[in-house]
mmCIF file of C-alpha atoms and ligand atoms in Angstrom:
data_model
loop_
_atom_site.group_PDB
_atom_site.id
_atom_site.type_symbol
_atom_site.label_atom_id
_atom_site.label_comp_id
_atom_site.label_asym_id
_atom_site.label_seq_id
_atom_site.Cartn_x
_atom_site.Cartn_y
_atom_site.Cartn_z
ATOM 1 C CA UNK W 6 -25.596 29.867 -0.980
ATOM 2 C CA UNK W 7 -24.422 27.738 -3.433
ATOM 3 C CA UNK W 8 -23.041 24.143 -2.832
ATOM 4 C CA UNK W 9 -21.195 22.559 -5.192
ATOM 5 C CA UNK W 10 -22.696 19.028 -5.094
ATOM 6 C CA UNK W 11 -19.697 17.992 -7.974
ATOM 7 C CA UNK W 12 -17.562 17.023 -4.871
ATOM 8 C CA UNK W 13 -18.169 13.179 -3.080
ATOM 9 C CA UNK W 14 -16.610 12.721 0.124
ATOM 10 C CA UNK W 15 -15.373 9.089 0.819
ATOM 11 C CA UNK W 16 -18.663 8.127 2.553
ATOM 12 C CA UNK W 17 -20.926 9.676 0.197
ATOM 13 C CA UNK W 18 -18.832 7.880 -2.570
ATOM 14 C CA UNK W 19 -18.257 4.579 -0.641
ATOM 15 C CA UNK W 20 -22.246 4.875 -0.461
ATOM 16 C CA UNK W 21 -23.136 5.587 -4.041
ATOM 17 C CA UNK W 22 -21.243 2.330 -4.863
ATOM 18 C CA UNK W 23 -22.901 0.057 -2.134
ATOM 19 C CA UNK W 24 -26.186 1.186 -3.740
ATOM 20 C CA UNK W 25 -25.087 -0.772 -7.351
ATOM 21 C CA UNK W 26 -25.251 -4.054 -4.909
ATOM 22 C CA UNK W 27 -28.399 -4.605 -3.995
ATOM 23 C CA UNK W 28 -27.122 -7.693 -1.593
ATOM 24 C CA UNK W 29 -24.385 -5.798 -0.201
ATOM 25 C CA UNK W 30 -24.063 -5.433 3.848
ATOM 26 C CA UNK W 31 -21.998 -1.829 3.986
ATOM 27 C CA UNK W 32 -19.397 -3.427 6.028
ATOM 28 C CA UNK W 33 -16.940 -2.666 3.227
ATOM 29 C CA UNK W 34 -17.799 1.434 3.535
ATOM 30 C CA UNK W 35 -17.836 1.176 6.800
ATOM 31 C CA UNK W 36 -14.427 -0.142 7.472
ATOM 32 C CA UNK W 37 -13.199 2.740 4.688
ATOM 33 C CA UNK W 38 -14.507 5.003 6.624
ATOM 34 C CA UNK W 39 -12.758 3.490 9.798
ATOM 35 C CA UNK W 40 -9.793 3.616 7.966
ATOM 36 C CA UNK W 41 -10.358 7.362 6.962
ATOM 37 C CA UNK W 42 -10.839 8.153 10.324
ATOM 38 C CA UNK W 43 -7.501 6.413 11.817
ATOM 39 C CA UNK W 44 -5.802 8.416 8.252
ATOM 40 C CA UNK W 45 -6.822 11.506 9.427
ATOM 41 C CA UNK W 46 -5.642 11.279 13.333
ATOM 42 C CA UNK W 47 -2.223 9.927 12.280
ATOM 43 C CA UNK W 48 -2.114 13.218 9.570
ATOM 44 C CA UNK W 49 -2.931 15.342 12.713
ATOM 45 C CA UNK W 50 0.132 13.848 14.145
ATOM 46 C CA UNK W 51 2.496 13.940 11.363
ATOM 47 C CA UNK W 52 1.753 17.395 10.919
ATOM 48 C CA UNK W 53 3.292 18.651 13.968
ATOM 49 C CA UNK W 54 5.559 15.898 14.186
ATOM 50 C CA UNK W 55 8.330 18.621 14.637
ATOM 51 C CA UNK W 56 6.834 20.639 17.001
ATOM 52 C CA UNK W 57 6.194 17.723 20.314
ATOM 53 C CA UNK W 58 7.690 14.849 21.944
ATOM 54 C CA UNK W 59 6.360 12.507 18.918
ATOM 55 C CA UNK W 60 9.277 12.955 16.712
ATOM 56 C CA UNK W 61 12.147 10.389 17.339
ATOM 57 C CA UNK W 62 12.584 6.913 18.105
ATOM 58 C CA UNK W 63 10.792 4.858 20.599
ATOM 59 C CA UNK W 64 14.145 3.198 21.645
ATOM 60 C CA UNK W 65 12.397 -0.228 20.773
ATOM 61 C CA UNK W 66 13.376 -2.369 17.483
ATOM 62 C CA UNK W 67 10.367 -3.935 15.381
ATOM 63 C CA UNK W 68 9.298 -7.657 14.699
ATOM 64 C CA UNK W 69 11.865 -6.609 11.244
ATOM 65 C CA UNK W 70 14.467 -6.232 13.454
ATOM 66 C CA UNK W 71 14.265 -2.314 12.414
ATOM 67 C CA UNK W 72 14.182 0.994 15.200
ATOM 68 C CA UNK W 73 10.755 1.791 15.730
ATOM 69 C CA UNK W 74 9.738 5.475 15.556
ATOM 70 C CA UNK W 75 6.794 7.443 17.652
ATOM 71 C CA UNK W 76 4.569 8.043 15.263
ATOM 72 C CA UNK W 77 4.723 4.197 14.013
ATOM 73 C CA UNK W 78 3.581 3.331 17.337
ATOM 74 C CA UNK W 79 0.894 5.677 17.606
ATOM 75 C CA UNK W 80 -0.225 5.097 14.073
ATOM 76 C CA UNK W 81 -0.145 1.374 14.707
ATOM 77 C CA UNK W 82 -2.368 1.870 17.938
ATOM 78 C CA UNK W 83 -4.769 4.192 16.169
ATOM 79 C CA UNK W 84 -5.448 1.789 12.835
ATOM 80 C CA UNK W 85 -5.792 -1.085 15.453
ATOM 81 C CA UNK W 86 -8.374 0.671 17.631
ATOM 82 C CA UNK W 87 -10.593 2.019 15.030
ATOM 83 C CA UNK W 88 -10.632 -1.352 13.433
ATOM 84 C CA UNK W 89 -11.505 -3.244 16.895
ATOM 85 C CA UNK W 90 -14.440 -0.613 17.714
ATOM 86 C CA UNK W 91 -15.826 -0.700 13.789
ATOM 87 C CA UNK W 92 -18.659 -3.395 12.971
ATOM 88 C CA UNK W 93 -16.596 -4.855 9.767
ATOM 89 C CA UNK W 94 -13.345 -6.163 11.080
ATOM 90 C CA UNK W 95 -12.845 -9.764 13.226
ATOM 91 C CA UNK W 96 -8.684 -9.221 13.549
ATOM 92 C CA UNK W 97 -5.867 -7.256 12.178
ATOM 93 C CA UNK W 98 -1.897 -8.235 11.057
ATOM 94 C CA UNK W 99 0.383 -5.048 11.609
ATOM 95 C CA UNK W 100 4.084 -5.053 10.244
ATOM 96 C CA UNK W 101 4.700 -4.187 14.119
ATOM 97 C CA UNK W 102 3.641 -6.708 15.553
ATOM 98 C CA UNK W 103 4.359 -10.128 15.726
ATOM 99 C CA UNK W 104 1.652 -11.703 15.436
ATOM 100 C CA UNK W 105 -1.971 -11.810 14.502
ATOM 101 C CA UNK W 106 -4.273 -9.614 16.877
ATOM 102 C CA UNK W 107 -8.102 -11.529 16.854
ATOM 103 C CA UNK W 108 -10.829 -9.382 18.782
ATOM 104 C CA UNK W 109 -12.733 -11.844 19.635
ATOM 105 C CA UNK W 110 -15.752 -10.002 21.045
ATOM 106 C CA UNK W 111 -19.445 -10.357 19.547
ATOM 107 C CA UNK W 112 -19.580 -8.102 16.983
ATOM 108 C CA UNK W 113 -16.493 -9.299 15.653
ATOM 109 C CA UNK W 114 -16.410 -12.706 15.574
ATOM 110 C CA UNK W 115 -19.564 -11.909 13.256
ATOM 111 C CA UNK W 116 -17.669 -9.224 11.221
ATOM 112 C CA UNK W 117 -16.385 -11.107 7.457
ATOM 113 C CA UNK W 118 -13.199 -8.718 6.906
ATOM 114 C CA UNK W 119 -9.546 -9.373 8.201
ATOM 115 C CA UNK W 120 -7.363 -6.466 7.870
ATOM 116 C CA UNK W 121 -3.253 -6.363 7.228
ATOM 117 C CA UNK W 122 -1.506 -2.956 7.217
ATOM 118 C CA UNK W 123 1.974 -1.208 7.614
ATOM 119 C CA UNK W 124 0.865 1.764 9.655
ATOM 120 C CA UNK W 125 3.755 3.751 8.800
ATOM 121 C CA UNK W 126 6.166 3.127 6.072
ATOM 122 C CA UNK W 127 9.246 4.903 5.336
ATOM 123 C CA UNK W 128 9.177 6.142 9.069
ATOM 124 C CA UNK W 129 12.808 6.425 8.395
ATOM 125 C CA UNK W 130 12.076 9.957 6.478
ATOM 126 C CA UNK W 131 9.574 11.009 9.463
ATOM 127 C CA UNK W 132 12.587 13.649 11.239
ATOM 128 C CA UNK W 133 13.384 14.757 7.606
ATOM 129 C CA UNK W 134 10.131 16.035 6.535
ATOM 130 C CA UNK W 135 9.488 13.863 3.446
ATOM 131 C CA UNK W 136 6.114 11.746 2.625
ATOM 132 C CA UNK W 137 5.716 8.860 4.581
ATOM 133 C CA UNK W 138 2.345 6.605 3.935
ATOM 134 C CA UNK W 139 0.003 3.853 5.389
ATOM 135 C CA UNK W 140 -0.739 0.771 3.734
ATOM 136 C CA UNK W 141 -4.060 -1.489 3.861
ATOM 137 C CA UNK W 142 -5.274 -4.579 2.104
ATOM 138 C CA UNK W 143 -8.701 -5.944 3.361
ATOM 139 C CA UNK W 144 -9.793 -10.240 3.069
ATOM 140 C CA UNK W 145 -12.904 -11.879 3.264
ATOM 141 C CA UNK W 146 -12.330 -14.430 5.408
ATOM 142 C CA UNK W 147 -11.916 -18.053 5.328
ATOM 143 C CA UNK W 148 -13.337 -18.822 8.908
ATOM 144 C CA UNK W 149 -16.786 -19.450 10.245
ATOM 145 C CA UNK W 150 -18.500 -16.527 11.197
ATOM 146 C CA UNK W 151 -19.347 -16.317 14.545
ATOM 147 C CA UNK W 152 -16.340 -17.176 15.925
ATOM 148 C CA UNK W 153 -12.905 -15.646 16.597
ATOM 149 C CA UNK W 154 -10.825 -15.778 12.939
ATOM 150 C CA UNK W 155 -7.652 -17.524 12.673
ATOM 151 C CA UNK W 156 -4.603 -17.141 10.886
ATOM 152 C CA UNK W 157 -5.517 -18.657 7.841
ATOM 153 C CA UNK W 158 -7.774 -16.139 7.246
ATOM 154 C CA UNK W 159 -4.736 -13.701 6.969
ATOM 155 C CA UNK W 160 -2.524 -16.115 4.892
ATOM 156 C CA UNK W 161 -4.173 -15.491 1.627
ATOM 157 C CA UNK W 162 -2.530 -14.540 -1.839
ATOM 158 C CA UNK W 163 -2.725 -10.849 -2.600
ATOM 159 C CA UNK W 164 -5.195 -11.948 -5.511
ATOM 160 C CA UNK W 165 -7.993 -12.284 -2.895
ATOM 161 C CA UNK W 166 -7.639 -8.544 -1.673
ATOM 162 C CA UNK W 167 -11.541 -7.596 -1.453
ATOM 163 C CA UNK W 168 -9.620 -4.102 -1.371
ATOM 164 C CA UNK W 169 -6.409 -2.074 -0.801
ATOM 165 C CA UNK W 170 -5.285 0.838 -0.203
ATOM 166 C CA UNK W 171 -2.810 3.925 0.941
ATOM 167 C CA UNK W 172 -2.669 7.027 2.693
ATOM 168 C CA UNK W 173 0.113 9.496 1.569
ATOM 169 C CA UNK W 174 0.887 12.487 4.323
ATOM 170 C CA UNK W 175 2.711 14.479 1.582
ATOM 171 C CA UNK W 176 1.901 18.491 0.668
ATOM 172 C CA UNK W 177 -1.172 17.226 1.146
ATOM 173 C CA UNK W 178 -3.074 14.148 2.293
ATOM 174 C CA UNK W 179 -4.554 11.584 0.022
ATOM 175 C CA UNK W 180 -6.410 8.627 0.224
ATOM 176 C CA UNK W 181 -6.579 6.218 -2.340
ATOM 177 C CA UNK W 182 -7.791 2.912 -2.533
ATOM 178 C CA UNK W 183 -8.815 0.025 -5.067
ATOM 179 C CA UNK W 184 -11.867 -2.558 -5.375
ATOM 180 C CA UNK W 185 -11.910 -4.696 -8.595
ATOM 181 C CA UNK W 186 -14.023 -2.003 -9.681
ATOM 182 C CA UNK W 187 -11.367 0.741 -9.934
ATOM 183 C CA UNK W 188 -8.983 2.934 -7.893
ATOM 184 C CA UNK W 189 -9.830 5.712 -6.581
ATOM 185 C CA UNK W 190 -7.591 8.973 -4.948
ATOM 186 C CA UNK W 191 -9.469 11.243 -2.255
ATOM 187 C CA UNK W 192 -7.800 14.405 -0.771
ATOM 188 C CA UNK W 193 -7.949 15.513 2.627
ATOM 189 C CA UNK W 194 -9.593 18.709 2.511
ATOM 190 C CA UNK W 195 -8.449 20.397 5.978
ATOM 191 C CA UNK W 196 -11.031 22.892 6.587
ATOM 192 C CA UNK W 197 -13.870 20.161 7.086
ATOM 193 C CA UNK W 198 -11.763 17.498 7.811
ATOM 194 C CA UNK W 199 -13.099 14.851 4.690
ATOM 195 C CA UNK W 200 -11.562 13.169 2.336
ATOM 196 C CA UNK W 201 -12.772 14.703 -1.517
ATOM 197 C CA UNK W 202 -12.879 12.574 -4.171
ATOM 198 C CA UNK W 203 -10.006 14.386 -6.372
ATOM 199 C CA UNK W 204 -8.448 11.593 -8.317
ATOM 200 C CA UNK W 205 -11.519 9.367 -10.032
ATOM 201 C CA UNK W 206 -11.028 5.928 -11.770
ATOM 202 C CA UNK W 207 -7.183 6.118 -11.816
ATOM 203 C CA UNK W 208 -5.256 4.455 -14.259
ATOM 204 C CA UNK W 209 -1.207 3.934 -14.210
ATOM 205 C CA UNK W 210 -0.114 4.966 -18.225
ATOM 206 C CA UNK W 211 0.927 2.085 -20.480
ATOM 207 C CA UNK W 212 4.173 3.891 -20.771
ATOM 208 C CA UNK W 213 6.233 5.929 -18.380
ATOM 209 C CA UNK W 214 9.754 7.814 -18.116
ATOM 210 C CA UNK W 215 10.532 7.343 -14.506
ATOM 211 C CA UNK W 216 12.001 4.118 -13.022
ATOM 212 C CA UNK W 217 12.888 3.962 -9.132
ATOM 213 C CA UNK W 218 15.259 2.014 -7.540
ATOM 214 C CA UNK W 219 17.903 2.336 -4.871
ATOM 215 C CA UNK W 220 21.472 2.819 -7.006
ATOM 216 C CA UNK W 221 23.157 2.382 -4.147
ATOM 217 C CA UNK W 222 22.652 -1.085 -3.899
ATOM 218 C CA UNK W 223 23.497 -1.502 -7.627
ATOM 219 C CA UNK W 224 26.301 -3.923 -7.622
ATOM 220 C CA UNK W 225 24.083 -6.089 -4.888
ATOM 221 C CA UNK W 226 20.966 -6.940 -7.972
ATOM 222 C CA UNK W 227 21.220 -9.571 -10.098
ATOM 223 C CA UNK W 228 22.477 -9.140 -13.524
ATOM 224 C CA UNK W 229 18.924 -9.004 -15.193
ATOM 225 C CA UNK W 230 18.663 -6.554 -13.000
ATOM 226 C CA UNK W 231 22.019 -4.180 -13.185
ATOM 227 C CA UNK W 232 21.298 -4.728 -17.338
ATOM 228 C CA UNK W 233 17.900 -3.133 -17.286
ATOM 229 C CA UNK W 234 18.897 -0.266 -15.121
ATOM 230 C CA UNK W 235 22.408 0.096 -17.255
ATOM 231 C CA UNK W 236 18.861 0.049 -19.983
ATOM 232 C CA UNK W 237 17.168 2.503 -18.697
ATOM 233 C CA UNK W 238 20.008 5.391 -18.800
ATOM 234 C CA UNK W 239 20.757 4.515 -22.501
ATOM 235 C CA UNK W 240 19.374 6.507 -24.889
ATOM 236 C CA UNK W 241 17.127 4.153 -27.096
ATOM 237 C CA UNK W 242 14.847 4.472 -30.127
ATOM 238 C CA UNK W 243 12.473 2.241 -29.010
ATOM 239 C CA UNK W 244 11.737 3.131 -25.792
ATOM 240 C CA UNK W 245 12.882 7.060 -25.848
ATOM 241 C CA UNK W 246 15.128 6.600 -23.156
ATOM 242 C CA UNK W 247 17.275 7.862 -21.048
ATOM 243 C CA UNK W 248 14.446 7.673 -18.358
ATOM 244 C CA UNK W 249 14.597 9.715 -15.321
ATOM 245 C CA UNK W 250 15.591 8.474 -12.044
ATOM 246 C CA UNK W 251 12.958 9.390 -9.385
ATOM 247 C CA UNK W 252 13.906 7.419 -5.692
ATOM 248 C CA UNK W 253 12.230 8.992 -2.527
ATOM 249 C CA UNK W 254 12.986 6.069 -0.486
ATOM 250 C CA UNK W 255 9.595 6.089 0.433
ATOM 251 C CA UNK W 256 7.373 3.501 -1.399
ATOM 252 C CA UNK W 257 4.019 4.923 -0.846
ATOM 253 C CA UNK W 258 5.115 8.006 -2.348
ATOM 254 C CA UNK W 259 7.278 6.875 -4.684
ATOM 255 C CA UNK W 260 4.678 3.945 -6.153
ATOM 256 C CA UNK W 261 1.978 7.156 -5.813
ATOM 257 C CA UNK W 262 4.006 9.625 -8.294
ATOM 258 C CA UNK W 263 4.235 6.540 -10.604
ATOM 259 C CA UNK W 264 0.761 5.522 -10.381
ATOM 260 C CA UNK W 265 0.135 8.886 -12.148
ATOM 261 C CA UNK W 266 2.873 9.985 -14.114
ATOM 262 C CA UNK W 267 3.649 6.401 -15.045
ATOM 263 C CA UNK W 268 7.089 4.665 -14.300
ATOM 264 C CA UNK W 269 8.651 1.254 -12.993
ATOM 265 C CA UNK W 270 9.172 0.748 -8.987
ATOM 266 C CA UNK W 271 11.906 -1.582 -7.925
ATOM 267 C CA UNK W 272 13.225 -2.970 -4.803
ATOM 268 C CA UNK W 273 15.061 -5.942 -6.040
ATOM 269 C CA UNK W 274 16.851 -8.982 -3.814
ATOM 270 C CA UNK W 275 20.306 -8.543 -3.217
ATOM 271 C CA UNK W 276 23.292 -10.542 -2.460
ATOM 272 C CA UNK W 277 23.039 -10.259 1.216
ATOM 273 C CA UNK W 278 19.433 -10.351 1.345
ATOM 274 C CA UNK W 279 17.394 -12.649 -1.940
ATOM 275 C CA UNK W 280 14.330 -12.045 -0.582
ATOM 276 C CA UNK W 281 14.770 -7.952 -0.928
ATOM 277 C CA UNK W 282 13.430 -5.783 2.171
ATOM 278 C CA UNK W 283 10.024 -5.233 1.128
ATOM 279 C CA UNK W 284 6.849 -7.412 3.246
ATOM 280 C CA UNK W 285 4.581 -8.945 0.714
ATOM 281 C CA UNK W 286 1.472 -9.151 3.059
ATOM 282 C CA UNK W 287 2.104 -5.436 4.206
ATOM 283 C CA UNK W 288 3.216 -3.614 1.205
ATOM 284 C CA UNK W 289 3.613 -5.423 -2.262
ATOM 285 C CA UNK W 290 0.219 -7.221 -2.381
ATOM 286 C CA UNK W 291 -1.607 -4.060 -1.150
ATOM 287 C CA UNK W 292 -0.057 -2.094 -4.335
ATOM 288 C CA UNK W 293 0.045 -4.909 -6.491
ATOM 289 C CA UNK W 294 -3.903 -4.953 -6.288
ATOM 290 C CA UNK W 295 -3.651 -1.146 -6.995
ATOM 291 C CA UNK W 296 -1.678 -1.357 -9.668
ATOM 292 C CA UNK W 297 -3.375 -4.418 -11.517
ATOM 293 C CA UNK W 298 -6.803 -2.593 -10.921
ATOM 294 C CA UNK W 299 -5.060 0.342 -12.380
ATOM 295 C CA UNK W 300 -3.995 -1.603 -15.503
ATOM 296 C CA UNK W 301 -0.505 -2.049 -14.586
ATOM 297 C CA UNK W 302 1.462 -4.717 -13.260
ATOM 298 C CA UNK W 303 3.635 -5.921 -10.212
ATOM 299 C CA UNK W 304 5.989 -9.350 -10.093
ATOM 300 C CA UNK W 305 8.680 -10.566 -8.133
ATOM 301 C CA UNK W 306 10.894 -10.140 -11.255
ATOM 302 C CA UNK W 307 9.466 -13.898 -12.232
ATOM 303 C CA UNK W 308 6.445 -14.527 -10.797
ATOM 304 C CA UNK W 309 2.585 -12.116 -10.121
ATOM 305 C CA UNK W 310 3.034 -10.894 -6.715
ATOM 306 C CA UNK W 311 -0.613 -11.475 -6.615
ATOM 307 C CA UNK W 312 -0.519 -15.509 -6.792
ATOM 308 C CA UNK W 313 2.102 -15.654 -4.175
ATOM 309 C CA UNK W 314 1.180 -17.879 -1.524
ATOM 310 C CA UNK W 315 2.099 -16.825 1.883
ATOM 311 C CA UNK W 316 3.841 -18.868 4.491
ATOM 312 C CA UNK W 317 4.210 -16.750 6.771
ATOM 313 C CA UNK W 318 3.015 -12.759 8.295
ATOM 314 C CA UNK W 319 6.314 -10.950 7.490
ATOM 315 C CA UNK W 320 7.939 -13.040 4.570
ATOM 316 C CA UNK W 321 9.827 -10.347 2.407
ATOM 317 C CA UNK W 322 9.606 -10.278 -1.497
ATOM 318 C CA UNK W 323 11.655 -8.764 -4.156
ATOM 319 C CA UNK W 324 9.258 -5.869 -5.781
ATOM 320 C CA UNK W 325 8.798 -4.857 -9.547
ATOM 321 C CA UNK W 326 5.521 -2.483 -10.439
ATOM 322 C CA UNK W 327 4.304 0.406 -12.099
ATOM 323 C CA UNK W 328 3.397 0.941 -16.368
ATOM 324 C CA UNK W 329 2.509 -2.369 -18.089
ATOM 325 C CA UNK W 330 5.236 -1.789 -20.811
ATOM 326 C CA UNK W 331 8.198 -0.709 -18.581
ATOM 327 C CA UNK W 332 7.123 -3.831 -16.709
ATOM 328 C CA UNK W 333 7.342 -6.078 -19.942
ATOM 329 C CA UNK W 334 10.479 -4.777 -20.965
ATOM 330 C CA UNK W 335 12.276 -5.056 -17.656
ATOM 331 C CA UNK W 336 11.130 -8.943 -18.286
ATOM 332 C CA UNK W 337 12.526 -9.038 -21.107
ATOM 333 C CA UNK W 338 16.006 -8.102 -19.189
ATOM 334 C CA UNK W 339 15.172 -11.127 -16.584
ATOM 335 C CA UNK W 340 14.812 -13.820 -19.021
ATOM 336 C CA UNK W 341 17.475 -12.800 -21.155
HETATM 337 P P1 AHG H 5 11.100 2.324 6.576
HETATM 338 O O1 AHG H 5 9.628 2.241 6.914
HETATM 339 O O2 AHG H 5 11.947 1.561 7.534
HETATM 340 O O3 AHG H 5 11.560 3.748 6.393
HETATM 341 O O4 AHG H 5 11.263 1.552 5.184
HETATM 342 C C1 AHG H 5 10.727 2.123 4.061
HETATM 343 C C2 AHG H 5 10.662 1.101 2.979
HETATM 344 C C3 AHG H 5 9.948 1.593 1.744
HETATM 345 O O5 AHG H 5 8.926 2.511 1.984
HETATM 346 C C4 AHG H 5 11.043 2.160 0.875
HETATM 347 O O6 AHG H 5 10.734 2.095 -0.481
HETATM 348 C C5 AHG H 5 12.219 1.303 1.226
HETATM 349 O O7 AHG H 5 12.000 0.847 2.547
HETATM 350 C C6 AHG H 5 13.511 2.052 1.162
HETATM 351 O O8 AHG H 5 14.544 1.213 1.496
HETATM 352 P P2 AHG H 5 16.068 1.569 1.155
HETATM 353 O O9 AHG H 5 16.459 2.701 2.052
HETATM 354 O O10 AHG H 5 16.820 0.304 1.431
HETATM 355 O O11 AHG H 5 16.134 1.942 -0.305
#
């Protein structure tokens, strides 16, 4: 028989990449390979999300002050527990929970990686069958090994990300994730239950035709803001507008399609709320990473998302990403 050795799974890829560091532990494969694990029992459940008692809200409201859904719970329990048994991970930050969970057993307390992730974002689209995604940046951390980490070892500017990553339950499951080496997109392949390499060394395009936003909230943005997207329907010789308006209301899938076809992600502050709805520890520094390995870039309309220091687990940032020159020229449109 043949066997088509073309095709890496994530641990034989993960692998091949430890080898080029001689000094290197594996702790970093193995808590990929943790995370591929909880990706693919949470895809299991999102899959028949429609057909059991998973589907609906738990009747609780999150540390966000938002209704919390089954599957966030169970995906939230799942990421945490494969992370406590792994060898790589001393403590975890969720977006549901409040605070910081340490593990503070042997192993551990000698493990060097902290671990924030939204389990389940845009769990609002779960009952309506659209993509919904998991989100992952990894730290070194700051504390002495050996004993239980603290929370300054999870109050660290996106720019230290050792890695980052998402999960997309769409048509069909991906997993991609970044190292300052490059980003990389695996597909779930069902019928042996591994994630395939599919999508190597991904770069976002320079240029793109797509910009995402939520119109609804159009008279909310600031005026920088309502200019470029009153920009971005104009027909215009030098960018070849009008662009096309792609919003999922989803950001994992929404930041994925623009990741490859190229285009600009937005969720802006409004009037009611500055500081936009987005968590920077949970979502925009995990895709900033992404998209700056990727060759794009991601601000807060003024500022790198990536130098942003955090004061705290579930601050809220406004969010700009996606194709370098879309990027610049929505700048331009802010410091006008
Ligand atoms: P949720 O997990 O509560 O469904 O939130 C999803 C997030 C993000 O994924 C998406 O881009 C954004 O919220 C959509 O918010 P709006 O509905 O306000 O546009």
């Amino acid at each position: 028989m043949m066997i088509n050795r073309k095709i890496l799974t994530l641990d034989e890829f993960t692998i091949r990449q430890l080898r080029q560091f001689p000094k290197a532990t594996g702790e970093l494969s193995s808590l990929l390979r943790d995370i591929g694990l909880a990706a693919k029992r949470i895809n299991v459940e999102v899959n028949k999300a429609g057909l059991v008692d998973i589907l609906g809200d738990a009747g609780s409201i999150n540390v966000q002050g938002e209704d919390v859904k089954k599957l966030d719970i169970y995906a939230n329990t799942q990421f945490t527990g494969v992370l406590q048994h792994g060898i790589s991970c001393a403590g975890i930050g969720s977006e549901e929970l409040d605070e910081i969970v340490v593990f503070d057993d042997e192993v551990s307390n000698n493990s060097k990686y902290v671990v924030l992730f939204d389990p389940l974002d845009g769990s609002s689209n779960i009952d309506v069958n659209i993509s919904i995604g998991t989100i992952f940046g990894v730290y070194r951390r700051l504390s002495e090994l050996g004993k239980p980490c603290t929370t300054e070892d999870f109050l660290q500017p996106g720019v230290r990300q050792v890695a980052a990553g998402y999960v997309v339950y769409g048509s069909s499951t991906m997993l991609v994730y970044a190292t300052r080496r490059g980003v990389n997109g695996f597909t779930l392949d069902p019928a042996i239950g591994e994630f395939c390499l599919s999508h190597p060394d991904m770069k976002c395009p320079e240029d793109g035709k797509i910009y995402s936003v939520n119109h609804g909230n159009f008279f909310q943005y600031e005026e920088g803001v309502r200019n470029y997207i009153n920009g971005c329907q104009k027909k215009d010789k030098n960018n070849g507008g009008p662009y096309t308006q792609r919003y999922i209301g989803s950001m994992v899938a929404d930041v994925h399609r623009n990741l490859i076809k190229g285009g600009i992600f937005m969720y802006p502050g409004t009037i009611d709320k500055p500081g936009g709805k987005l968590r920077l520890m949970y979502e925009c520094n995990p895709f900033a990473f992404m998209i700056e390995v990727a060759g794009g870039k991601a601000t807060d309309g003024k500022r790198r998302i990536l130098d942003i220091q955090p004061t705290e687990l579930h601050q809220r940032t406004p969010f700009f990403a996606g194709s370098k020159n879309m990027m610049e020229e929505m700048e331009t449109f802010y410091t006008k």
